[in-house]
Amino acid sequence: MGEGGHNIGSSGESICLLPHRPLLVLLLHSCLPFQSENSDKSSAESDSETEVEQVSVYRKLLATLKTSPESESEEEEDESEPEEPGESETEMDREGSQDSGEGEGGEEDKNGVPEQEQATDTAEQTLDQEQADGADTSCDPSHGVIEEFTDVKHESEFSLETNFMEEESGDCNADKRDSNSSQASSEDPFKQHMDKELEEKEVEKLSTLPKTSTQSKWARLGQLTFSSTVETNKTLKADKEVAAKQLYLHKPLESTWPKVNKQFLSSVNKPSDPSFTPLQRELFCIMNTYRDLFYPERSALTNGEEIRHAYCLHALNHVLKANAQVLSNNAKRRDQKPGTDSEDYRDQGLTRPKVLMIVPFRECALRIVHILISLLEVNDKRKIDVSNKKRFKGEFGSDPEEKPPNLKRPEDYEAVFAGNIDDHFRIGVAILQKSMRLYAPFYSSDIIIASPLGMRTIIGAEGEKKRDFDFLSSIEILIIDQADIYLMQNWEHVLHLMKHINLLPLDSHGVDFSRVRMLNLNNWSKYYRQTLLFSALQDPHINSVFNKHCFNYVGQVAVRNVPLSGSISHVMVQLPHVFRRLEAENLTSVVDTRFQFFIDKVLPEYRDAIMSHTLIYVPSYFDYVRLRNYFKKEQLNFTYICEYTKKAAVCRARRFFLKGEKQFLLFTERFHFYKRYTIKGIRNLIFYELPTYSHFYSEICNMLKATDSGVDATWTCTVLYSKYDAQKLAAVVGIDRTAQMLQSKKNVHLFVTGENE
């Protein structure tokens, strides 16, 4: 191959490109005999002129293969917050709008406010900022392409292959003693998990055989379901008392974790377990076994930060151990005497990124980075060196003065939408014990923190020239936090990510194949990947990702608690609730069956003029579009509000509905999620489908008391449901009533008085 067919690694050596995926494994093995024994050493003596010429060619090649992070940046919506809606029309006209979180769509609200321009992440702005910060772009700026994946200028400083243990730790011998301790090595969960060598028969079982499940009940997590295909389902018991040595935390974390986590601890914590809350102790007990975990009871108000700290500890512990193993082996290879048989040090993946954290907003990424920094700083005197910290605070921080002073929203809304709520971002983090580099190129990063939209714009779609997902090939821990919010953004981005993770890379990216683990060469990475999934609710879409896209050979643990009482108990108005059951043959036919049931049996009852002021709550945007088109076709007197409706149109729709000039109001769930306006004038409620968030049911019902017109007796509430809505139904009416309603095919009438059912 010519110069254009070579990739320059961090050491300066040339490695053949692997352009065709079917030939990858064969070519990998064919390249092994030609690897230099000292391939991990820096080639400082190489001809500088030749190296510059090769890098230039490589940059040109990358410019044709890799995508710009922002070149196809999707339009973002206005992020300014409205004031609390008042009673007068003038107050409603003053209301602003907030980002709906959706980066796509042809009906986006663009109000042209300054906040939108600041939040929009264009390629030109990013390039200017990188140049101002002295960041090196590894492609020709004249092409307008921002290169996120390589950085020749800083590569040697943060490269694992060119650093050694003694450069990282002042006590190299102590680290070597620890690493050579056979007992500690055999019991360390990290070593047990990554050193396990699967057989082809076991991999075949993982791909074909169903999982076997067992049940267990823990004190804090509640009902757990353990499932596995290969491993025997041993009953995992929660450790009542956790000692730091039993957790096998990397050295800095043993001393920093108790200090960082102190804010969540209470005086009731036992002296023998001073560093974990009961929830963290049980969650970390599962995480540390490298099982997949699904926890659907995350709350931004209560336990959200506890959980964030726990998974940050686990992720950082994993990264530090993996990097320490590579650095230690580097030193061993360097100290080998010439002529001796070289040992087989397989301690890396095909690409460097090990942990991928998916979070919904920039504020979440900001908090994660702060936690990681705190965990690495042993004391005030030993501060770690954090590169690009000022730029990071500027792009991921928020200005408190931007929030309108009169804004009042529910507490859970304030907790979810705190800080910078831009949902289009990604950032690479490279970690060494004494330094952290933010905005590290992806192929030099240990941790990638991104939103689903941020990942989607890099991964791209089939047929696009500018796309890259090789950096996802060797992800060992995938953390998806606040998964419920992605249902309100675009769930397709999550599914797209899951389809492109742990695939064989199309390029070698300068890897030393003699150091790559066999599990990666065999394309078995997905069977070793641990997935941690946190959500505020149970949902079929989230369950599907956990069941169909997680293949961990160790097994899975899912928290499966059922709600004893539903959100209907929080309805504060005297209101009759009619739950009307529709019969669908299968899950795929529910959408059409629901629509036909609504227009044939429900809507005719509300066409009469006396049934005015009817709000129709629609969770799905596609159902909303279908209903809106039908209402227009039938020339019904209606108005509508969705997440893409402009500010002025929202004010008009609310005014028309309040005065009774429009009989129906179509109202989407995503608009309520992002705005939380109080809609006045409601007399009749129709839930076209049960809400995704159960507390939205009581919130919408309680809007009826917003208009004191003395017509309480005429209020109605109708809910459509099917047997496939069991989880949502249980969250609204409770598990006992759900069982009765699913057994009976009759409509169910409930009457709620105040807070008593």
mmCIF file with all atom_site columns, C-alpha atoms in Angstrom, residues 2-189:
data_model
loop_
_atom_site.group_PDB
_atom_site.id
_atom_site.type_symbol
_atom_site.label_atom_id
_atom_site.label_alt_id
_atom_site.label_comp_id
_atom_site.label_asym_id
_atom_site.label_entity_id
_atom_site.label_seq_id
_atom_site.pdbx_PDB_ins_code
_atom_site.Cartn_x
_atom_site.Cartn_y
_atom_site.Cartn_z
_atom_site.occupancy
_atom_site.B_iso_or_equiv
_atom_site.pdbx_formal_charge
_atom_site.auth_seq_id
_atom_site.auth_comp_id
_atom_site.auth_asym_id
_atom_site.auth_atom_id
_atom_site.pdbx_PDB_model_num
ATOM 1   C CA . GLY A 1 2   ? 1.154   3.552   -0.665 1.00 0.00 ? 2   GLY A CA 1
ATOM 2   C CA . GLU A 1 3   ? 1.553   6.355   1.764  1.00 0.00 ? 3   GLU A CA 1
ATOM 3   C CA . GLY A 1 4   ? -2.169  7.047   1.678  1.00 0.00 ? 4   GLY A CA 1
ATOM 4   C CA . GLY A 1 5   ? -2.813  3.522   2.909  1.00 0.00 ? 5   GLY A CA 1
ATOM 5   C CA . HIS A 1 6   ? -0.913  3.856   6.164  1.00 0.00 ? 6   HIS A CA 1
ATOM 6   C CA . ASN A 1 7   ? -2.018  4.927   9.605  1.00 0.00 ? 7   ASN A CA 1
ATOM 7   C CA . ILE A 1 8   ? 0.456   6.645   11.914 1.00 0.00 ? 8   ILE A CA 1
ATOM 8   C CA . GLY A 1 9   ? 0.153   5.469   15.501 1.00 0.00 ? 9   GLY A CA 1
ATOM 9   C CA . SER A 1 10  ? 1.275   7.310   18.577 1.00 0.00 ? 10  SER A CA 1
ATOM 10  C CA . SER A 1 11  ? 4.722   5.738   18.328 1.00 0.00 ? 11  SER A CA 1
ATOM 11  C CA . GLY A 1 12  ? 5.247   6.815   14.738 1.00 0.00 ? 12  GLY A CA 1
ATOM 12  C CA . GLU A 1 13  ? 5.181   3.307   13.238 1.00 0.00 ? 13  GLU A CA 1
ATOM 13  C CA . SER A 1 14  ? 3.172   2.443   10.136 1.00 0.00 ? 14  SER A CA 1
ATOM 14  C CA . ILE A 1 15  ? 0.372   -0.077  10.352 1.00 0.00 ? 15  ILE A CA 1
ATOM 15  C CA . CYS A 1 16  ? -1.702  -1.322  7.453  1.00 0.00 ? 16  CYS A CA 1
ATOM 16  C CA . LEU A 1 17  ? -5.265  -0.095  7.187  1.00 0.00 ? 17  LEU A CA 1
ATOM 17  C CA . LEU A 1 18  ? -8.096  -2.602  7.336  1.00 0.00 ? 18  LEU A CA 1
ATOM 18  C CA . PRO A 1 19  ? -10.740 -1.239  4.996  1.00 0.00 ? 19  PRO A CA 1
ATOM 19  C CA . HIS A 1 20  ? -13.035 -4.249  4.712  1.00 0.00 ? 20  HIS A CA 1
ATOM 20  C CA . ARG A 1 21  ? -14.756 -5.614  7.815  1.00 0.00 ? 21  ARG A CA 1
ATOM 21  C CA . PRO A 1 22  ? -15.075 -9.280  6.623  1.00 0.00 ? 22  PRO A CA 1
ATOM 22  C CA . LEU A 1 23  ? -11.305 -9.468  6.254  1.00 0.00 ? 23  LEU A CA 1
ATOM 23  C CA . LEU A 1 24  ? -10.514 -7.753  9.547  1.00 0.00 ? 24  LEU A CA 1
ATOM 24  C CA . VAL A 1 25  ? -9.841  -10.741 11.803 1.00 0.00 ? 25  VAL A CA 1
ATOM 25  C CA . LEU A 1 26  ? -7.779  -12.490 9.141  1.00 0.00 ? 26  LEU A CA 1
ATOM 26  C CA . LEU A 1 27  ? -5.676  -9.387  8.541  1.00 0.00 ? 27  LEU A CA 1
ATOM 27  C CA . LEU A 1 28  ? -5.239  -8.803  12.251 1.00 0.00 ? 28  LEU A CA 1
ATOM 28  C CA . HIS A 1 29  ? -3.655  -12.210 12.751 1.00 0.00 ? 29  HIS A CA 1
ATOM 29  C CA . SER A 1 30  ? -1.578  -11.839 9.610  1.00 0.00 ? 30  SER A CA 1
ATOM 30  C CA . CYS A 1 31  ? -0.096  -8.601  10.955 1.00 0.00 ? 31  CYS A CA 1
ATOM 31  C CA . LEU A 1 32  ? 0.923   -10.021 14.314 1.00 0.00 ? 32  LEU A CA 1
ATOM 32  C CA . PRO A 1 33  ? 4.336   -11.510 13.319 1.00 0.00 ? 33  PRO A CA 1
ATOM 33  C CA . PHE A 1 34  ? 5.464   -8.169  11.921 1.00 0.00 ? 34  PHE A CA 1
ATOM 34  C CA . GLN A 1 35  ? 4.916   -6.173  15.121 1.00 0.00 ? 35  GLN A CA 1
ATOM 35  C CA . SER A 1 36  ? 8.030   -4.710  16.649 1.00 0.00 ? 36  SER A CA 1
ATOM 36  C CA . GLU A 1 37  ? 8.849   -5.864  20.144 1.00 0.00 ? 37  GLU A CA 1
ATOM 37  C CA . ASN A 1 38  ? 9.316   -2.261  21.145 1.00 0.00 ? 38  ASN A CA 1
ATOM 38  C CA . SER A 1 39  ? 6.208   -0.971  19.422 1.00 0.00 ? 39  SER A CA 1
ATOM 39  C CA . ASP A 1 40  ? 5.116   0.743   22.604 1.00 0.00 ? 40  ASP A CA 1
ATOM 40  C CA . LYS A 1 41  ? 8.184   2.986   22.688 1.00 0.00 ? 41  LYS A CA 1
ATOM 41  C CA . SER A 1 42  ? 8.248   6.417   21.164 1.00 0.00 ? 42  SER A CA 1
ATOM 42  C CA . SER A 1 43  ? 10.177  6.669   17.879 1.00 0.00 ? 43  SER A CA 1
ATOM 43  C CA . ALA A 1 44  ? 11.886  9.943   18.608 1.00 0.00 ? 44  ALA A CA 1
ATOM 44  C CA . GLU A 1 45  ? 14.763  9.037   16.312 1.00 0.00 ? 45  GLU A CA 1
ATOM 45  C CA . SER A 1 46  ? 12.564  8.684   13.235 1.00 0.00 ? 46  SER A CA 1
ATOM 46  C CA . ASP A 1 47  ? 13.058  10.929  10.253 1.00 0.00 ? 47  ASP A CA 1
ATOM 47  C CA . SER A 1 48  ? 11.055  14.052  11.046 1.00 0.00 ? 48  SER A CA 1
ATOM 48  C CA . GLU A 1 49  ? 10.552  15.062  7.411  1.00 0.00 ? 49  GLU A CA 1
ATOM 49  C CA . THR A 1 50  ? 9.156   11.666  6.480  1.00 0.00 ? 50  THR A CA 1
ATOM 50  C CA . GLU A 1 51  ? 6.886   11.634  9.520  1.00 0.00 ? 51  GLU A CA 1
ATOM 51  C CA . VAL A 1 52  ? 5.437   15.048  8.718  1.00 0.00 ? 52  VAL A CA 1
ATOM 52  C CA . GLU A 1 53  ? 4.745   13.971  5.160  1.00 0.00 ? 53  GLU A CA 1
ATOM 53  C CA . GLN A 1 54  ? 3.011   10.776  6.316  1.00 0.00 ? 54  GLN A CA 1
ATOM 54  C CA . VAL A 1 55  ? 0.878   12.571  8.858  1.00 0.00 ? 55  VAL A CA 1
ATOM 55  C CA . SER A 1 56  ? -0.195  15.054  6.212  1.00 0.00 ? 56  SER A CA 1
ATOM 56  C CA . VAL A 1 57  ? -1.351  12.230  3.959  1.00 0.00 ? 57  VAL A CA 1
ATOM 57  C CA . TYR A 1 58  ? -3.137  10.594  6.870  1.00 0.00 ? 58  TYR A CA 1
ATOM 58  C CA . ARG A 1 59  ? -4.952  13.814  7.678  1.00 0.00 ? 59  ARG A CA 1
ATOM 59  C CA . LYS A 1 60  ? -6.191  14.036  4.122  1.00 0.00 ? 60  LYS A CA 1
ATOM 60  C CA . LEU A 1 61  ? -7.389  10.447  4.330  1.00 0.00 ? 61  LEU A CA 1
ATOM 61  C CA . LEU A 1 62  ? -9.219  11.102  7.587  1.00 0.00 ? 62  LEU A CA 1
ATOM 62  C CA . ALA A 1 63  ? -10.882 14.163  6.102  1.00 0.00 ? 63  ALA A CA 1
ATOM 63  C CA . THR A 1 64  ? -12.601 11.856  3.604  1.00 0.00 ? 64  THR A CA 1
ATOM 64  C CA . LEU A 1 65  ? -13.557 9.176   6.124  1.00 0.00 ? 65  LEU A CA 1
ATOM 65  C CA . LYS A 1 66  ? -14.418 10.872  9.412  1.00 0.00 ? 66  LYS A CA 1
ATOM 66  C CA . THR A 1 67  ? -17.320 13.138  10.183 1.00 0.00 ? 67  THR A CA 1
ATOM 67  C CA . SER A 1 68  ? -17.196 16.615  11.566 1.00 0.00 ? 68  SER A CA 1
ATOM 68  C CA . PRO A 1 69  ? -18.799 16.699  15.008 1.00 0.00 ? 69  PRO A CA 1
ATOM 69  C CA . GLU A 1 70  ? -20.861 19.725  14.123 1.00 0.00 ? 70  GLU A CA 1
ATOM 70  C CA . SER A 1 71  ? -20.795 19.809  10.317 1.00 0.00 ? 71  SER A CA 1
ATOM 71  C CA . GLU A 1 72  ? -24.286 18.384  10.186 1.00 0.00 ? 72  GLU A CA 1
ATOM 72  C CA . SER A 1 73  ? -25.403 20.011  13.380 1.00 0.00 ? 73  SER A CA 1
ATOM 73  C CA . GLU A 1 74  ? -29.157 19.862  13.694 1.00 0.00 ? 74  GLU A CA 1
ATOM 74  C CA . GLU A 1 75  ? -31.177 22.909  14.518 1.00 0.00 ? 75  GLU A CA 1
ATOM 75  C CA . GLU A 1 76  ? -31.894 23.479  18.194 1.00 0.00 ? 76  GLU A CA 1
ATOM 76  C CA . GLU A 1 77  ? -34.816 25.228  19.775 1.00 0.00 ? 77  GLU A CA 1
ATOM 77  C CA . ASP A 1 78  ? -35.179 28.231  22.010 1.00 0.00 ? 78  ASP A CA 1
ATOM 78  C CA . GLU A 1 79  ? -34.038 27.529  25.566 1.00 0.00 ? 79  GLU A CA 1
ATOM 79  C CA . SER A 1 80  ? -35.509 30.592  27.234 1.00 0.00 ? 80  SER A CA 1
ATOM 80  C CA . GLU A 1 81  ? -37.994 29.899  30.020 1.00 0.00 ? 81  GLU A CA 1
ATOM 81  C CA . PRO A 1 82  ? -41.487 31.392  30.209 1.00 0.00 ? 82  PRO A CA 1
ATOM 82  C CA . GLU A 1 83  ? -42.935 33.026  33.254 1.00 0.00 ? 83  GLU A CA 1
ATOM 83  C CA . GLU A 1 84  ? -45.783 31.367  35.071 1.00 0.00 ? 84  GLU A CA 1
ATOM 84  C CA . PRO A 1 85  ? -48.976 31.776  33.005 1.00 0.00 ? 85  PRO A CA 1
ATOM 85  C CA . GLY A 1 86  ? -51.296 34.374  34.455 1.00 0.00 ? 86  GLY A CA 1
ATOM 86  C CA . GLU A 1 87  ? -55.049 34.660  34.253 1.00 0.00 ? 87  GLU A CA 1
ATOM 87  C CA . SER A 1 88  ? -55.145 37.542  31.785 1.00 0.00 ? 88  SER A CA 1
ATOM 88  C CA . GLU A 1 89  ? -54.551 37.332  28.053 1.00 0.00 ? 89  GLU A CA 1
ATOM 89  C CA . THR A 1 90  ? -51.720 39.841  28.378 1.00 0.00 ? 90  THR A CA 1
ATOM 90  C CA . GLU A 1 91  ? -49.854 37.551  30.771 1.00 0.00 ? 91  GLU A CA 1
ATOM 91  C CA . MET A 1 92  ? -50.290 34.601  28.445 1.00 0.00 ? 92  MET A CA 1
ATOM 92  C CA . ASP A 1 93  ? -48.944 36.629  25.540 1.00 0.00 ? 93  ASP A CA 1
ATOM 93  C CA . ARG A 1 94  ? -45.771 37.354  27.516 1.00 0.00 ? 94  ARG A CA 1
ATOM 94  C CA . GLU A 1 95  ? -44.926 33.651  27.870 1.00 0.00 ? 95  GLU A CA 1
ATOM 95  C CA . GLY A 1 96  ? -41.760 32.364  26.279 1.00 0.00 ? 96  GLY A CA 1
ATOM 96  C CA . SER A 1 97  ? -40.825 28.873  25.338 1.00 0.00 ? 97  SER A CA 1
ATOM 97  C CA . GLN A 1 98  ? -38.237 26.268  26.293 1.00 0.00 ? 98  GLN A CA 1
ATOM 98  C CA . ASP A 1 99  ? -36.309 23.696  24.354 1.00 0.00 ? 99  ASP A CA 1
ATOM 99  C CA . SER A 1 100 ? -38.413 20.634  23.712 1.00 0.00 ? 100 SER A CA 1
ATOM 100 C CA . GLY A 1 101 ? -35.235 18.551  23.682 1.00 0.00 ? 101 GLY A CA 1
ATOM 101 C CA . GLU A 1 102 ? -35.842 17.302  20.149 1.00 0.00 ? 102 GLU A CA 1
ATOM 102 C CA . GLY A 1 103 ? -33.049 18.091  17.762 1.00 0.00 ? 103 GLY A CA 1
ATOM 103 C CA . GLU A 1 104 ? -35.035 17.124  14.710 1.00 0.00 ? 104 GLU A CA 1
ATOM 104 C CA . GLY A 1 105 ? -38.350 17.976  13.124 1.00 0.00 ? 105 GLY A CA 1
ATOM 105 C CA . GLY A 1 106 ? -39.753 20.276  10.500 1.00 0.00 ? 106 GLY A CA 1
ATOM 106 C CA . GLU A 1 107 ? -42.017 22.208  12.873 1.00 0.00 ? 107 GLU A CA 1
ATOM 107 C CA . GLU A 1 108 ? -39.458 23.453  15.338 1.00 0.00 ? 108 GLU A CA 1
ATOM 108 C CA . ASP A 1 109 ? -40.172 26.668  17.198 1.00 0.00 ? 109 ASP A CA 1
ATOM 109 C CA . LYS A 1 110 ? -37.536 29.257  16.368 1.00 0.00 ? 110 LYS A CA 1
ATOM 110 C CA . ASN A 1 111 ? -38.042 32.500  18.248 1.00 0.00 ? 111 ASN A CA 1
ATOM 111 C CA . GLY A 1 112 ? -34.625 33.949  17.474 1.00 0.00 ? 112 GLY A CA 1
ATOM 112 C CA . VAL A 1 113 ? -33.738 34.737  21.080 1.00 0.00 ? 113 VAL A CA 1
ATOM 113 C CA . PRO A 1 114 ? -30.075 35.226  22.135 1.00 0.00 ? 114 PRO A CA 1
ATOM 114 C CA . GLU A 1 115 ? -30.082 32.065  24.267 1.00 0.00 ? 115 GLU A CA 1
ATOM 115 C CA . GLN A 1 116 ? -30.697 29.972  21.196 1.00 0.00 ? 116 GLN A CA 1
ATOM 116 C CA . GLU A 1 117 ? -27.669 31.393  19.440 1.00 0.00 ? 117 GLU A CA 1
ATOM 117 C CA . GLN A 1 118 ? -25.522 30.743  22.503 1.00 0.00 ? 118 GLN A CA 1
ATOM 118 C CA . ALA A 1 119 ? -26.737 27.156  22.809 1.00 0.00 ? 119 ALA A CA 1
ATOM 119 C CA . THR A 1 120 ? -26.311 26.326  19.124 1.00 0.00 ? 120 THR A CA 1
ATOM 120 C CA . ASP A 1 121 ? -23.068 24.424  18.666 1.00 0.00 ? 121 ASP A CA 1
ATOM 121 C CA . THR A 1 122 ? -21.871 25.216  15.153 1.00 0.00 ? 122 THR A CA 1
ATOM 122 C CA . ALA A 1 123 ? -18.657 24.072  13.542 1.00 0.00 ? 123 ALA A CA 1
ATOM 123 C CA . GLU A 1 124 ? -17.386 27.631  13.176 1.00 0.00 ? 124 GLU A CA 1
ATOM 124 C CA . GLN A 1 125 ? -17.886 28.419  16.882 1.00 0.00 ? 125 GLN A CA 1
ATOM 125 C CA . THR A 1 126 ? -16.190 25.219  17.938 1.00 0.00 ? 126 THR A CA 1
ATOM 126 C CA . LEU A 1 127 ? -13.217 25.847  15.652 1.00 0.00 ? 127 LEU A CA 1
ATOM 127 C CA . ASP A 1 128 ? -12.771 29.403  16.939 1.00 0.00 ? 128 ASP A CA 1
ATOM 128 C CA . GLN A 1 129 ? -12.892 28.212  20.529 1.00 0.00 ? 129 GLN A CA 1
ATOM 129 C CA . GLU A 1 130 ? -10.387 25.430  19.938 1.00 0.00 ? 130 GLU A CA 1
ATOM 130 C CA . GLN A 1 131 ? -7.974  27.834  18.320 1.00 0.00 ? 131 GLN A CA 1
ATOM 131 C CA . ALA A 1 132 ? -8.407  30.321  21.171 1.00 0.00 ? 132 ALA A CA 1
ATOM 132 C CA . ASP A 1 133 ? -7.688  27.590  23.730 1.00 0.00 ? 133 ASP A CA 1
ATOM 133 C CA . GLY A 1 134 ? -4.649  26.406  21.822 1.00 0.00 ? 134 GLY A CA 1
ATOM 134 C CA . ALA A 1 135 ? -6.289  23.087  20.968 1.00 0.00 ? 135 ALA A CA 1
ATOM 135 C CA . ASP A 1 136 ? -4.795  21.312  18.004 1.00 0.00 ? 136 ASP A CA 1
ATOM 136 C CA . THR A 1 137 ? -7.031  20.373  15.125 1.00 0.00 ? 137 THR A CA 1
ATOM 137 C CA . SER A 1 138 ? -5.557  17.504  13.213 1.00 0.00 ? 138 SER A CA 1
ATOM 138 C CA . CYS A 1 139 ? -6.993  18.416  9.866  1.00 0.00 ? 139 CYS A CA 1
ATOM 139 C CA . ASP A 1 140 ? -6.626  21.356  7.533  1.00 0.00 ? 140 ASP A CA 1
ATOM 140 C CA . PRO A 1 141 ? -8.787  24.210  8.913  1.00 0.00 ? 141 PRO A CA 1
ATOM 141 C CA . SER A 1 142 ? -9.380  25.423  5.397  1.00 0.00 ? 142 SER A CA 1
ATOM 142 C CA . HIS A 1 143 ? -11.640 22.440  4.858  1.00 0.00 ? 143 HIS A CA 1
ATOM 143 C CA . GLY A 1 144 ? -13.860 23.535  7.787  1.00 0.00 ? 144 GLY A CA 1
ATOM 144 C CA . VAL A 1 145 ? -13.710 20.075  9.371  1.00 0.00 ? 145 VAL A CA 1
ATOM 145 C CA . ILE A 1 146 ? -13.237 19.678  13.126 1.00 0.00 ? 146 ILE A CA 1
ATOM 146 C CA . GLU A 1 147 ? -11.304 16.492  13.930 1.00 0.00 ? 147 GLU A CA 1
ATOM 147 C CA . GLU A 1 148 ? -12.487 14.905  17.165 1.00 0.00 ? 148 GLU A CA 1
ATOM 148 C CA . PHE A 1 149 ? -10.600 11.669  16.868 1.00 0.00 ? 149 PHE A CA 1
ATOM 149 C CA . THR A 1 150 ? -6.878  12.368  16.640 1.00 0.00 ? 150 THR A CA 1
ATOM 150 C CA . ASP A 1 151 ? -4.442  14.890  18.102 1.00 0.00 ? 151 ASP A CA 1
ATOM 151 C CA . VAL A 1 152 ? -0.828  14.471  16.997 1.00 0.00 ? 152 VAL A CA 1
ATOM 152 C CA . LYS A 1 153 ? 0.409   17.391  19.087 1.00 0.00 ? 153 LYS A CA 1
ATOM 153 C CA . HIS A 1 154 ? -0.657  16.036  22.489 1.00 0.00 ? 154 HIS A CA 1
ATOM 154 C CA . GLU A 1 155 ? -0.770  12.318  21.696 1.00 0.00 ? 155 GLU A CA 1
ATOM 155 C CA . SER A 1 156 ? 2.498   11.322  23.372 1.00 0.00 ? 156 SER A CA 1
ATOM 156 C CA . GLU A 1 157 ? 1.636   13.147  26.583 1.00 0.00 ? 157 GLU A CA 1
ATOM 157 C CA . PHE A 1 158 ? -1.624  11.262  27.130 1.00 0.00 ? 158 PHE A CA 1
ATOM 158 C CA . SER A 1 159 ? -0.838  8.053   25.263 1.00 0.00 ? 159 SER A CA 1
ATOM 159 C CA . LEU A 1 160 ? -0.925  4.893   27.354 1.00 0.00 ? 160 LEU A CA 1
ATOM 160 C CA . GLU A 1 161 ? 1.621   3.204   25.094 1.00 0.00 ? 161 GLU A CA 1
ATOM 161 C CA . THR A 1 162 ? 4.359   5.785   25.665 1.00 0.00 ? 162 THR A CA 1
ATOM 162 C CA . ASN A 1 163 ? 3.989   6.193   29.441 1.00 0.00 ? 163 ASN A CA 1
ATOM 163 C CA . PHE A 1 164 ? 5.130   3.948   32.263 1.00 0.00 ? 164 PHE A CA 1
ATOM 164 C CA . MET A 1 165 ? 4.048   3.137   35.771 1.00 0.00 ? 165 MET A CA 1
ATOM 165 C CA . GLU A 1 166 ? 6.757   5.116   37.501 1.00 0.00 ? 166 GLU A CA 1
ATOM 166 C CA . GLU A 1 167 ? 5.669   8.242   35.674 1.00 0.00 ? 167 GLU A CA 1
ATOM 167 C CA . GLU A 1 168 ? 2.218   7.795   37.084 1.00 0.00 ? 168 GLU A CA 1
ATOM 168 C CA . SER A 1 169 ? 2.959   6.754   40.633 1.00 0.00 ? 169 SER A CA 1
ATOM 169 C CA . GLY A 1 170 ? 5.719   7.732   42.996 1.00 0.00 ? 170 GLY A CA 1
ATOM 170 C CA . ASP A 1 171 ? 5.755   4.247   44.439 1.00 0.00 ? 171 ASP A CA 1
ATOM 171 C CA . CYS A 1 172 ? 6.302   2.037   41.429 1.00 0.00 ? 172 CYS A CA 1
ATOM 172 C CA . ASN A 1 173 ? 7.471   -0.925  43.477 1.00 0.00 ? 173 ASN A CA 1
ATOM 173 C CA . ALA A 1 174 ? 4.363   -0.880  45.606 1.00 0.00 ? 174 ALA A CA 1
ATOM 174 C CA . ASP A 1 175 ? 2.194   -0.965  42.523 1.00 0.00 ? 175 ASP A CA 1
ATOM 175 C CA . LYS A 1 176 ? 4.212   -3.839  41.144 1.00 0.00 ? 176 LYS A CA 1
ATOM 176 C CA . ARG A 1 177 ? 3.846   -5.726  44.393 1.00 0.00 ? 177 ARG A CA 1
ATOM 177 C CA . ASP A 1 178 ? 0.113   -5.235  44.292 1.00 0.00 ? 178 ASP A CA 1
ATOM 178 C CA . SER A 1 179 ? -0.127  -6.313  40.680 1.00 0.00 ? 179 SER A CA 1
ATOM 179 C CA . ASN A 1 180 ? 1.989   -9.375  41.333 1.00 0.00 ? 180 ASN A CA 1
ATOM 180 C CA . SER A 1 181 ? -0.081  -10.504 44.269 1.00 0.00 ? 181 SER A CA 1
ATOM 181 C CA . SER A 1 182 ? -1.779  -13.606 42.897 1.00 0.00 ? 182 SER A CA 1
ATOM 182 C CA . GLN A 1 183 ? -4.426  -13.644 45.594 1.00 0.00 ? 183 GLN A CA 1
ATOM 183 C CA . ALA A 1 184 ? -5.443  -10.018 45.052 1.00 0.00 ? 184 ALA A CA 1
ATOM 184 C CA . SER A 1 185 ? -5.400  -10.499 41.288 1.00 0.00 ? 185 SER A CA 1
ATOM 185 C CA . SER A 1 186 ? -7.596  -13.599 41.359 1.00 0.00 ? 186 SER A CA 1
ATOM 186 C CA . GLU A 1 187 ? -10.224 -12.007 43.621 1.00 0.00 ? 187 GLU A CA 1
ATOM 187 C CA . ASP A 1 188 ? -10.373 -8.604  41.940 1.00 0.00 ? 188 ASP A CA 1
ATOM 188 C CA . PRO A 1 189 ? -13.730 -8.410  40.065 1.00 0.00 ? 189 PRO A CA 1
#
